[in-house]
Amino acid sequence: MTLDRLFDSGATRPAKAQADRITIKRPDDWHVHLRDGDMLRSVLPFTAAQFARGIIMPNLVPPVTTSAMAAAYRERILAARPDGSDFTPLMTCYLTDTTSADDIERGYRDGIWVAAKLYPAGATTNAHFGVTSIAGLAPVLQRMEKIGMKLLVHGEATDPAVDIFDREADFMEKELLPLLKRHPGLKVVVEHATTAETLDIVRAHKDHAAATLTPHHLIINRTSIFQGGLRPHLYCLPVAKRERHRLALRAAATSGDPCFFIGTDTAPHTRSNKERECCSAGVFGGATALQTYVQVFDEEGALDRFEAFASLNGARFYGLPVNTGTITLQRRAGTMPPAVSVGDDEVVVFRGGETLPWSIEAVQP
Ligand code: DOR
Ligand code: ZN
């Protein structure tokens, strides 16, 4: 059963006719998990086929906590690129309770990393070395504020007593709002926003805050995870929320507001890790990301705002140049494989095997 049949998109159908073909500046993925080894080699070609640059998440085992680790990881990514690919990995530092402000600054000035990722300890996959006290991180955050280095936040409470569907809201109230207040000059990306209230907070602080929005959170709500049985491949963190939140995310993405941009949070796990007693969190959305995003913009009658969301807003927030090449997407039915091989296992593709109404037609580097 495909997601299309499981779940009506709920879009307000546009009155105005939408184009059948759209050419935009090449987009970037401002939040991507590429992993390492076999997995890296299997999934990187999909991200590199869609995006010119990617902000690479540092939650490897062990996590990327030093500039030497980030530089070595960057080399492994470059070596795993398909022939002819110009994909540029932008590296990040995994913050811990012992991260030093001097090391952060050195790695930034040396051009090794562009941002640091804040995982509350235990919040998600490989986050157990994360930060136990955000207030305790003040010297590092002050330094980042001073040098213009971006802070990327996984915004979920870690108290197991907090209901899993309330963890983002709880974090925003108790941690993010005070952090934004304490560090008014710190540029903060709220990663993979999933609630209407988070979007409001970001809008209210858009002079120094932004949010990435994933393709899967624009397509599924929390009911989708249980539709017809438990669907482990739709389980990710933050977990999808109620329908009203999904509709708010679609409205934000397609609004043209510069504080919202692409971050797929493509997070591959092998089938054996997803289909087991305690399934890993993560959706492998990298192979169908642009097809999904452009479909959402089409359904919402907002194709004229797609380039801002996909290719302009993120670059502006990060203070990086917009890509020079272009990509063309076309209203033409296409299908991606249901799964991709990884060693002797595989990774299930989000919306793989489904007929997608839009396809990537050409990339002009
Ligand atoms: O679902 C998720 N998967 N959320 C995260 O924050 C981490 C990611 C992963 O690394 O698998
Ligand atoms: Zn992520």
mmCIF file of C-alpha atoms and ligand atoms in Angstrom:
data_model
loop_
_atom_site.group_PDB
_atom_site.id
_atom_site.type_symbol
_atom_site.label_atom_id
_atom_site.label_comp_id
_atom_site.label_asym_id
_atom_site.label_seq_id
_atom_site.Cartn_x
_atom_site.Cartn_y
_atom_site.Cartn_z
ATOM 1 C CA MET A 1 0.000 0.000 0.000
ATOM 2 C CA THR A 2 1.443 3.382 -0.887
ATOM 3 C CA LEU A 3 1.346 6.514 1.198
ATOM 4 C CA ASP A 4 -0.794 8.182 -1.449
ATOM 5 C CA ARG A 5 -3.587 5.758 -0.817
ATOM 6 C CA LEU A 6 -2.987 5.728 2.900
ATOM 7 C CA PHE A 7 -3.186 9.387 3.284
ATOM 8 C CA ASP A 8 -4.776 12.218 1.399
ATOM 9 C CA SER A 9 -2.367 15.142 1.134
ATOM 10 C CA GLY A 10 -5.030 17.483 2.503
ATOM 11 C CA ALA A 11 -3.843 20.256 0.231
ATOM 12 C CA THR A 12 -6.085 23.116 -0.683
ATOM 13 C CA ARG A 13 -6.191 22.681 -4.430
ATOM 14 C CA PRO A 14 -4.944 25.765 -6.203
ATOM 15 C CA ALA A 15 -7.337 27.722 -8.345
ATOM 16 C CA LYS A 16 -4.530 28.968 -10.563
ATOM 17 C CA ALA A 17 -2.924 26.634 -13.073
ATOM 18 C CA GLN A 18 0.544 25.498 -12.080
ATOM 19 C CA ALA A 19 3.492 25.085 -14.435
ATOM 20 C CA ASP A 20 4.466 21.601 -15.628
ATOM 21 C CA ARG A 21 8.155 22.360 -15.514
ATOM 22 C CA ILE A 22 10.264 24.442 -13.198
ATOM 23 C CA THR A 23 13.924 25.444 -13.337
ATOM 24 C CA ILE A 24 15.501 26.796 -10.157
ATOM 25 C CA LYS A 25 18.983 27.462 -8.825
ATOM 26 C CA ARG A 26 20.513 24.235 -7.535
ATOM 27 C CA PRO A 27 19.202 23.514 -4.039
ATOM 28 C CA ASP A 28 21.077 22.549 -0.871
ATOM 29 C CA ASP A 29 20.167 20.139 1.901
ATOM 30 C CA TRP A 30 20.737 21.957 5.171
ATOM 31 C CA HIS A 31 20.373 18.772 7.275
ATOM 32 C CA VAL A 32 21.610 15.380 6.086
ATOM 33 C CA HIS A 33 22.852 12.162 7.706
ATOM 34 C CA LEU A 34 25.272 10.422 5.359
ATOM 35 C CA ARG A 35 26.702 7.936 7.914
ATOM 36 C CA ASP A 36 29.975 6.202 7.016
ATOM 37 C CA GLY A 37 31.409 3.113 5.255
ATOM 38 C CA ASP A 38 28.990 1.006 3.184
ATOM 39 C CA MET A 39 26.015 3.154 4.138
ATOM 40 C CA LEU A 40 27.781 6.352 3.052
ATOM 41 C CA ARG A 41 28.646 4.820 -0.322
ATOM 42 C CA SER A 42 25.054 3.622 -0.826
ATOM 43 C CA VAL A 43 23.169 6.795 0.108
ATOM 44 C CA LEU A 44 25.510 9.617 -0.960
ATOM 45 C CA PRO A 45 24.736 9.271 -4.708
ATOM 46 C CA PHE A 46 21.069 10.082 -4.021
ATOM 47 C CA THR A 47 21.822 13.235 -2.064
ATOM 48 C CA ALA A 48 24.525 14.273 -4.546
ATOM 49 C CA ALA A 49 22.063 13.851 -7.443
ATOM 50 C CA GLN A 50 19.659 16.311 -5.835
ATOM 51 C CA PHE A 51 21.704 18.834 -3.899
ATOM 52 C CA ALA A 52 24.836 20.925 -4.510
ATOM 53 C CA ARG A 53 25.774 21.183 -0.823
ATOM 54 C CA GLY A 54 24.771 19.469 2.383
ATOM 55 C CA ILE A 55 25.109 20.252 6.071
ATOM 56 C CA ILE A 56 26.484 16.944 7.339
ATOM 57 C CA MET A 57 25.213 15.721 10.691
ATOM 58 C CA PRO A 58 27.956 14.644 13.123
ATOM 59 C CA ASN A 59 26.152 11.865 15.054
ATOM 60 C CA LEU A 60 28.467 9.073 13.924
ATOM 61 C CA VAL A 61 29.773 6.407 16.283
ATOM 62 C CA PRO A 62 31.913 7.884 17.787
ATOM 63 C CA PRO A 63 30.508 11.393 17.214
ATOM 64 C CA VAL A 64 32.414 14.043 15.260
ATOM 65 C CA THR A 65 33.581 16.174 18.180
ATOM 66 C CA THR A 66 36.957 17.484 16.971
ATOM 67 C CA SER A 67 38.091 19.372 13.893
ATOM 68 C CA ALA A 68 40.480 16.507 13.042
ATOM 69 C CA MET A 69 37.530 14.083 13.023
ATOM 70 C CA ALA A 70 35.464 16.462 10.911
ATOM 71 C CA ALA A 71 38.300 16.947 8.407
ATOM 72 C CA ALA A 72 38.805 13.174 8.083
ATOM 73 C CA TYR A 73 35.060 12.562 7.707
ATOM 74 C CA ARG A 74 34.898 15.237 5.025
ATOM 75 C CA GLU A 75 37.631 13.413 3.089
ATOM 76 C CA ARG A 76 35.707 10.120 3.329
ATOM 77 C CA ILE A 77 32.599 11.829 1.965
ATOM 78 C CA LEU A 78 34.518 13.410 -0.904
ATOM 79 C CA ALA A 79 36.072 10.010 -1.737
ATOM 80 C CA ALA A 80 32.622 8.358 -1.773
ATOM 81 C CA ARG A 81 31.126 10.813 -4.288
ATOM 82 C CA PRO A 82 30.056 9.292 -7.595
ATOM 83 C CA ASP A 83 32.338 10.097 -10.566
ATOM 84 C CA GLY A 84 31.782 13.630 -11.786
ATOM 85 C CA SER A 85 29.873 14.749 -8.688
ATOM 86 C CA ASP A 86 30.627 18.222 -7.347
ATOM 87 C CA PHE A 87 28.658 17.724 -4.115
ATOM 88 C CA THR A 88 30.137 19.842 -1.300
ATOM 89 C CA PRO A 89 29.865 18.586 2.278
ATOM 90 C CA LEU A 90 29.645 21.325 4.910
ATOM 91 C CA MET A 91 30.787 19.887 8.210
ATOM 92 C CA THR A 92 29.422 20.325 11.725
ATOM 93 C CA CYS A 93 30.733 19.787 15.234
ATOM 94 C CA TYR A 94 28.862 17.582 17.730
ATOM 95 C CA LEU A 95 28.602 19.560 20.983
ATOM 96 C CA THR A 96 29.230 17.825 24.304
ATOM 97 C CA ASP A 97 29.491 19.025 27.891
ATOM 98 C CA THR A 98 33.244 19.329 27.420
ATOM 99 C CA THR A 99 33.420 21.155 24.063
ATOM 100 C CA SER A 100 35.860 24.043 24.354
ATOM 101 C CA ALA A 101 35.146 27.484 22.945
ATOM 102 C CA ASP A 102 38.725 27.745 21.641
ATOM 103 C CA ASP A 103 38.454 24.459 19.694
ATOM 104 C CA ILE A 104 35.128 25.532 18.238
ATOM 105 C CA GLU A 105 36.598 28.833 17.083
ATOM 106 C CA ARG A 106 39.743 27.221 15.655
ATOM 107 C CA GLY A 107 37.754 24.716 13.552
ATOM 108 C CA TYR A 108 35.530 27.527 12.300
ATOM 109 C CA ARG A 109 38.392 29.874 11.427
ATOM 110 C CA ASP A 110 40.251 27.014 9.708
ATOM 111 C CA GLY A 111 37.187 26.451 7.518
ATOM 112 C CA ILE A 112 36.662 22.902 8.768
ATOM 113 C CA TRP A 113 33.139 23.325 10.081
ATOM 114 C CA VAL A 114 30.393 25.881 9.519
ATOM 115 C CA ALA A 115 28.087 25.047 12.416
ATOM 116 C CA ALA A 116 27.738 23.087 15.645
ATOM 117 C CA LYS A 117 24.948 20.645 16.434
ATOM 118 C CA LEU A 118 23.284 20.604 19.812
ATOM 119 C CA TYR A 119 21.776 17.236 20.707
ATOM 120 C CA PRO A 120 20.236 17.187 24.178
ATOM 121 C CA ALA A 121 21.846 14.076 25.713
ATOM 122 C CA GLY A 122 19.850 11.000 24.786
ATOM 123 C CA ALA A 123 17.304 12.847 22.628
ATOM 124 C CA THR A 124 17.796 10.732 19.503
ATOM 125 C CA THR A 125 20.077 8.355 17.552
ATOM 126 C CA ASN A 126 23.657 8.514 18.883
ATOM 127 C CA ALA A 127 22.848 11.481 21.086
ATOM 128 C CA HIS A 128 24.050 9.941 24.338
ATOM 129 C CA PHE A 129 27.244 12.023 24.241
ATOM 130 C CA GLY A 130 25.126 15.157 23.794
ATOM 131 C CA VAL A 131 24.658 18.110 26.104
ATOM 132 C CA THR A 132 23.202 17.595 29.583
ATOM 133 C CA SER A 133 23.008 21.316 30.480
ATOM 134 C CA ILE A 134 22.421 23.918 27.800
ATOM 135 C CA ALA A 135 23.019 26.715 30.316
ATOM 136 C CA GLY A 136 26.431 25.130 30.971
ATOM 137 C CA LEU A 137 27.270 25.568 27.301
ATOM 138 C CA ALA A 138 27.104 29.380 27.617
ATOM 139 C CA PRO A 139 30.852 30.029 27.038
ATOM 140 C CA VAL A 140 30.771 28.021 23.788
ATOM 141 C CA LEU A 141 27.559 29.666 22.618
ATOM 142 C CA GLN A 142 28.895 33.138 23.447
ATOM 143 C CA ARG A 143 31.955 32.418 21.330
ATOM 144 C CA MET A 144 29.838 31.161 18.458
ATOM 145 C CA GLU A 145 27.703 34.271 18.730
ATOM 146 C CA LYS A 146 30.848 36.396 18.518
ATOM 147 C CA ILE A 147 32.350 34.665 15.487
ATOM 148 C CA GLY A 148 29.066 34.123 13.592
ATOM 149 C CA MET A 149 29.075 30.327 13.757
ATOM 150 C CA LYS A 150 25.594 28.811 13.483
ATOM 151 C CA LEU A 151 23.975 26.652 16.159
ATOM 152 C CA LEU A 152 21.801 23.771 14.924
ATOM 153 C CA VAL A 153 19.357 22.448 17.494
ATOM 154 C CA HIS A 154 17.611 19.131 17.892
ATOM 155 C CA GLY A 155 14.734 20.539 19.919
ATOM 156 C CA GLU A 156 13.253 17.809 22.054
ATOM 157 C CA ALA A 157 13.011 17.372 25.809
ATOM 158 C CA THR A 158 14.809 14.304 27.146
ATOM 159 C CA ASP A 159 12.856 13.773 30.363
ATOM 160 C CA PRO A 160 11.277 10.337 29.808
ATOM 161 C CA ALA A 161 8.229 11.494 31.751
ATOM 162 C CA VAL A 162 7.380 13.995 28.990
ATOM 163 C CA ASP A 163 4.969 12.499 26.456
ATOM 164 C CA ILE A 164 6.832 11.825 23.210
ATOM 165 C CA PHE A 165 4.363 13.966 21.232
ATOM 166 C CA ASP A 166 4.992 16.903 23.609
ATOM 167 C CA ARG A 167 8.786 16.756 23.704
ATOM 168 C CA GLU A 168 9.338 19.393 21.048
ATOM 169 C CA ALA A 169 6.849 21.820 22.638
ATOM 170 C CA ASP A 170 8.388 21.252 26.060
ATOM 171 C CA PHE A 171 11.903 21.931 24.758
ATOM 172 C CA MET A 172 10.852 25.089 22.929
ATOM 173 C CA GLU A 173 9.310 26.599 26.057
ATOM 174 C CA LYS A 174 11.902 25.517 28.597
ATOM 175 C CA GLU A 175 15.139 25.572 26.576
ATOM 176 C CA LEU A 176 14.905 27.260 23.190
ATOM 177 C CA LEU A 177 13.110 30.475 24.186
ATOM 178 C CA PRO A 178 15.546 31.144 27.076
ATOM 179 C CA LEU A 179 18.483 30.322 24.789
ATOM 180 C CA LEU A 180 17.301 32.764 22.111
ATOM 181 C CA LYS A 181 16.937 35.390 24.817
ATOM 182 C CA ARG A 182 20.354 34.748 26.371
ATOM 183 C CA HIS A 183 22.086 34.834 22.977
ATOM 184 C CA PRO A 184 20.341 37.477 20.837
ATOM 185 C CA GLY A 185 23.194 37.520 18.318
ATOM 186 C CA LEU A 186 23.476 33.732 17.905
ATOM 187 C CA LYS A 187 22.140 32.387 14.619
ATOM 188 C CA VAL A 188 20.071 29.333 15.455
ATOM 189 C CA VAL A 189 18.524 26.740 13.146
ATOM 190 C CA VAL A 190 15.675 24.820 14.713
ATOM 191 C CA GLU A 191 16.073 21.542 12.861
ATOM 192 C CA HIS A 192 13.151 19.481 11.545
ATOM 193 C CA ALA A 193 10.394 21.595 13.111
ATOM 194 C CA THR A 194 7.229 19.567 13.607
ATOM 195 C CA THR A 195 4.723 21.769 15.417
ATOM 196 C CA ALA A 196 2.731 24.901 14.583
ATOM 197 C CA GLU A 197 3.953 26.507 17.812
ATOM 198 C CA THR A 198 7.615 25.949 16.920
ATOM 199 C CA LEU A 199 6.998 27.708 13.604
ATOM 200 C CA ASP A 200 5.498 30.669 15.476
ATOM 201 C CA ILE A 201 8.550 30.898 17.741
ATOM 202 C CA VAL A 202 10.885 30.853 14.760
ATOM 203 C CA ARG A 203 8.869 33.528 12.954
ATOM 204 C CA ALA A 204 8.961 35.705 16.066
ATOM 205 C CA HIS A 205 12.781 35.468 16.171
ATOM 206 C CA LYS A 206 13.531 35.465 12.458
ATOM 207 C CA ASP A 207 16.256 38.081 12.812
ATOM 208 C CA HIS A 208 18.424 35.264 14.214
ATOM 209 C CA ALA A 209 16.413 32.031 13.972
ATOM 210 C CA ALA A 210 15.306 29.764 11.143
ATOM 211 C CA ALA A 211 13.853 26.286 10.769
ATOM 212 C CA THR A 212 14.416 23.371 8.437
ATOM 213 C CA LEU A 213 11.405 21.352 7.291
ATOM 214 C CA THR A 214 11.650 17.719 6.173
ATOM 215 C CA PRO A 215 9.795 16.142 3.259
ATOM 216 C CA HIS A 216 8.307 13.412 5.429
ATOM 217 C CA HIS A 217 6.804 15.809 7.975
ATOM 218 C CA LEU A 218 5.020 17.554 5.086
ATOM 219 C CA ILE A 219 3.485 14.236 3.976
ATOM 220 C CA ILE A 220 2.739 12.145 7.058
ATOM 221 C CA ASN A 221 1.031 12.834 10.354
ATOM 222 C CA ARG A 222 1.180 10.725 13.492
ATOM 223 C CA THR A 223 -1.720 8.552 12.375
ATOM 224 C CA SER A 224 0.234 7.512 9.260
ATOM 225 C CA ILE A 225 2.702 5.673 11.514
ATOM 226 C CA PHE A 226 -0.094 3.346 12.641
ATOM 227 C CA GLN A 227 -2.075 3.142 9.395
ATOM 228 C CA GLY A 228 -2.944 -0.499 8.707
ATOM 229 C CA GLY A 229 -0.359 -1.654 11.273
ATOM 230 C CA LEU A 230 2.838 -0.292 12.776
ATOM 231 C CA ARG A 231 5.093 1.239 10.124
ATOM 232 C CA PRO A 232 8.660 1.388 11.413
ATOM 233 C CA HIS A 233 9.986 3.117 8.298
ATOM 234 C CA LEU A 234 7.880 6.186 9.169
ATOM 235 C CA TYR A 235 9.260 6.379 12.706
ATOM 236 C CA CYS A 236 11.662 9.267 13.195
ATOM 237 C CA LEU A 237 12.474 11.889 15.804
ATOM 238 C CA PRO A 238 10.866 14.273 16.312
ATOM 239 C CA VAL A 239 7.953 11.927 15.675
ATOM 240 C CA ALA A 240 5.275 13.206 13.263
ATOM 241 C CA LYS A 241 2.517 15.143 15.002
ATOM 242 C CA ARG A 242 -1.229 15.748 14.500
ATOM 243 C CA GLU A 243 -2.724 16.766 11.176
ATOM 244 C CA ARG A 244 -3.052 20.439 12.181
ATOM 245 C CA HIS A 245 0.722 20.578 12.596
ATOM 246 C CA ARG A 246 1.372 18.949 9.217
ATOM 247 C CA LEU A 247 -0.858 21.564 7.578
ATOM 248 C CA ALA A 248 0.995 24.350 9.429
ATOM 249 C CA LEU A 249 4.326 22.959 8.198
ATOM 250 C CA ARG A 250 3.051 22.928 4.615
ATOM 251 C CA ALA A 251 1.831 26.510 4.971
ATOM 252 C CA ALA A 252 5.191 27.624 6.389
ATOM 253 C CA ALA A 253 7.266 25.848 3.735
ATOM 254 C CA THR A 254 5.234 27.308 0.885
ATOM 255 C CA SER A 255 4.879 30.794 2.410
ATOM 256 C CA GLY A 256 8.106 32.129 0.922
ATOM 257 C CA ASP A 257 9.128 33.298 4.399
ATOM 258 C CA PRO A 258 12.957 33.449 4.409
ATOM 259 C CA CYS A 259 13.215 31.763 7.814
ATOM 260 C CA PHE A 260 12.124 28.378 6.386
ATOM 261 C CA PHE A 261 14.234 26.162 4.130
ATOM 262 C CA ILE A 262 15.041 22.588 3.121
ATOM 263 C CA GLY A 263 16.605 20.176 5.578
ATOM 264 C CA THR A 264 15.637 16.656 4.608
ATOM 265 C CA ASP A 265 16.919 14.975 7.788
ATOM 266 C CA THR A 266 17.412 11.973 5.530
ATOM 267 C CA ALA A 267 18.465 9.421 8.163
ATOM 268 C CA PRO A 268 19.083 5.960 6.731
ATOM 269 C CA HIS A 269 19.040 2.834 8.871
ATOM 270 C CA THR A 270 19.261 -0.710 7.529
ATOM 271 C CA ARG A 271 16.064 -2.679 7.162
ATOM 272 C CA SER A 272 17.242 -5.017 9.923
ATOM 273 C CA ASN A 273 17.632 -2.045 12.292
ATOM 274 C CA LYS A 274 14.199 -0.697 11.388
ATOM 275 C CA GLU A 275 12.284 -3.974 11.468
ATOM 276 C CA ARG A 276 13.264 -5.219 14.909
ATOM 277 C CA GLU A 277 11.950 -5.138 18.464
ATOM 278 C CA CYS A 278 13.397 -1.682 19.200
ATOM 279 C CA CYS A 279 13.436 0.115 15.857
ATOM 280 C CA SER A 280 15.903 2.942 15.133
ATOM 281 C CA ALA A 281 14.485 6.424 14.480
ATOM 282 C CA GLY A 282 14.973 7.849 11.009
ATOM 283 C CA VAL A 283 13.398 8.128 7.567
ATOM 284 C CA PHE A 284 15.534 7.721 4.448
ATOM 285 C CA GLY A 285 14.020 10.572 2.467
ATOM 286 C CA GLY A 286 17.092 11.621 0.478
ATOM 287 C CA ALA A 287 16.224 9.748 -2.715
ATOM 288 C CA THR A 288 12.779 11.320 -3.138
ATOM 289 C CA ALA A 289 13.283 14.648 -1.388
ATOM 290 C CA LEU A 290 12.964 17.161 -4.210
ATOM 291 C CA GLN A 291 10.187 15.178 -5.904
ATOM 292 C CA THR A 292 8.267 15.331 -2.626
ATOM 293 C CA TYR A 293 8.936 18.988 -1.870
ATOM 294 C CA VAL A 294 7.981 20.133 -5.367
ATOM 295 C CA GLN A 295 4.792 18.062 -5.202
ATOM 296 C CA VAL A 296 3.851 19.850 -1.976
ATOM 297 C CA PHE A 297 4.477 23.268 -3.553
ATOM 298 C CA ASP A 298 2.436 22.218 -6.595
ATOM 299 C CA GLU A 299 -0.449 20.993 -4.433
ATOM 300 C CA GLU A 300 -0.384 24.229 -2.446
ATOM 301 C CA GLY A 301 -0.340 26.389 -5.579
ATOM 302 C CA ALA A 302 3.052 27.822 -4.652
ATOM 303 C CA LEU A 303 5.508 26.666 -7.331
ATOM 304 C CA ASP A 304 6.595 30.290 -7.736
ATOM 305 C CA ARG A 305 7.973 30.156 -4.162
ATOM 306 C CA PHE A 306 9.763 26.834 -4.490
ATOM 307 C CA GLU A 307 13.129 28.317 -5.410
ATOM 308 C CA ALA A 308 13.183 30.496 -2.281
ATOM 309 C CA PHE A 309 12.580 27.510 -0.009
ATOM 310 C CA ALA A 310 14.850 25.108 -1.882
ATOM 311 C CA SER A 311 17.763 27.257 -3.008
ATOM 312 C CA LEU A 312 17.823 30.802 -1.611
ATOM 313 C CA ASN A 313 16.652 31.039 2.011
ATOM 314 C CA GLY A 314 19.150 28.579 3.487
ATOM 315 C CA ALA A 315 22.148 30.061 1.699
ATOM 316 C CA ARG A 316 21.140 33.520 2.873
ATOM 317 C CA PHE A 317 20.765 32.396 6.489
ATOM 318 C CA TYR A 318 24.149 30.662 6.434
ATOM 319 C CA GLY A 319 25.763 33.643 4.703
ATOM 320 C CA LEU A 320 26.883 31.474 1.772
ATOM 321 C CA PRO A 321 26.596 32.228 -1.943
ATOM 322 C CA VAL A 322 23.611 30.898 -3.841
ATOM 323 C CA ASN A 323 24.613 28.060 -6.191
ATOM 324 C CA THR A 324 25.273 29.068 -9.775
ATOM 325 C CA GLY A 325 23.898 25.972 -11.549
ATOM 326 C CA THR A 326 20.252 25.043 -11.987
ATOM 327 C CA ILE A 327 18.003 22.002 -11.686
ATOM 328 C CA THR A 328 14.882 21.334 -13.723
ATOM 329 C CA LEU A 329 11.912 19.437 -12.326
ATOM 330 C CA GLN A 330 9.078 18.258 -14.506
ATOM 331 C CA ARG A 331 5.528 17.060 -13.957
ATOM 332 C CA ARG A 332 6.235 13.536 -15.198
ATOM 333 C CA ALA A 333 5.383 10.347 -13.316
ATOM 334 C CA GLY A 334 8.473 8.634 -11.937
ATOM 335 C CA THR A 335 9.346 5.924 -9.452
ATOM 336 C CA MET A 336 12.324 5.457 -7.191
ATOM 337 C CA PRO A 337 13.346 1.981 -6.048
ATOM 338 C CA PRO A 338 11.586 0.631 -2.935
ATOM 339 C CA ALA A 339 14.961 -0.044 -1.311
ATOM 340 C CA VAL A 340 18.693 0.489 -1.829
ATOM 341 C CA SER A 341 21.349 -2.169 -1.106
ATOM 342 C CA VAL A 342 23.804 -1.555 1.710
ATOM 343 C CA GLY A 343 26.376 -4.332 2.050
ATOM 344 C CA ASP A 344 24.260 -7.470 2.483
ATOM 345 C CA ASP A 345 21.332 -5.472 3.896
ATOM 346 C CA GLU A 346 19.234 -2.635 2.457
ATOM 347 C CA VAL A 347 17.602 0.674 3.288
ATOM 348 C CA VAL A 348 13.930 1.294 2.594
ATOM 349 C CA VAL A 349 13.321 4.457 0.550
ATOM 350 C CA PHE A 350 10.666 6.913 1.756
ATOM 351 C CA ARG A 351 7.966 6.824 -0.961
ATOM 352 C CA GLY A 352 10.100 4.305 -2.863
ATOM 353 C CA GLY A 353 8.076 2.238 -5.316
ATOM 354 C CA GLU A 354 5.317 4.875 -5.339
ATOM 355 C CA THR A 355 4.423 6.730 -8.492
ATOM 356 C CA LEU A 356 5.588 10.278 -7.842
ATOM 357 C CA PRO A 357 4.002 12.989 -10.001
ATOM 358 C CA TRP A 358 7.228 15.013 -10.380
ATOM 359 C CA SER A 359 10.649 13.917 -11.618
ATOM 360 C CA ILE A 360 14.096 15.473 -11.811
ATOM 361 C CA GLU A 361 14.658 16.277 -15.467
ATOM 362 C CA ALA A 362 18.155 17.754 -15.582
ATOM 363 C CA VAL A 363 20.910 19.267 -13.487
ATOM 364 C CA GLN A 364 23.012 22.024 -15.021
ATOM 365 C CA PRO A 365 26.137 22.464 -12.871
HETATM 366 O O1 DOR B 1 14.800 10.292 13.224
HETATM 367 C C1 DOR B 1 15.933 10.722 13.433
HETATM 368 N N1 DOR B 1 17.024 10.077 12.987
HETATM 369 N N2 DOR B 1 16.086 11.856 14.114
HETATM 370 C C2 DOR B 1 17.294 12.287 14.504
HETATM 371 O O2 DOR B 1 17.349 13.295 15.138
HETATM 372 C C3 DOR B 1 18.502 11.508 14.218
HETATM 373 C C4 DOR B 1 18.306 10.676 13.050
HETATM 374 C C5 DOR B 1 19.393 9.624 12.886
HETATM 375 O O3 DOR B 1 20.561 9.950 12.983
HETATM 376 O O4 DOR B 1 19.037 8.480 12.610
HETATM 377 ZN ZN ZN B 2 18.822 14.672 11.805
#
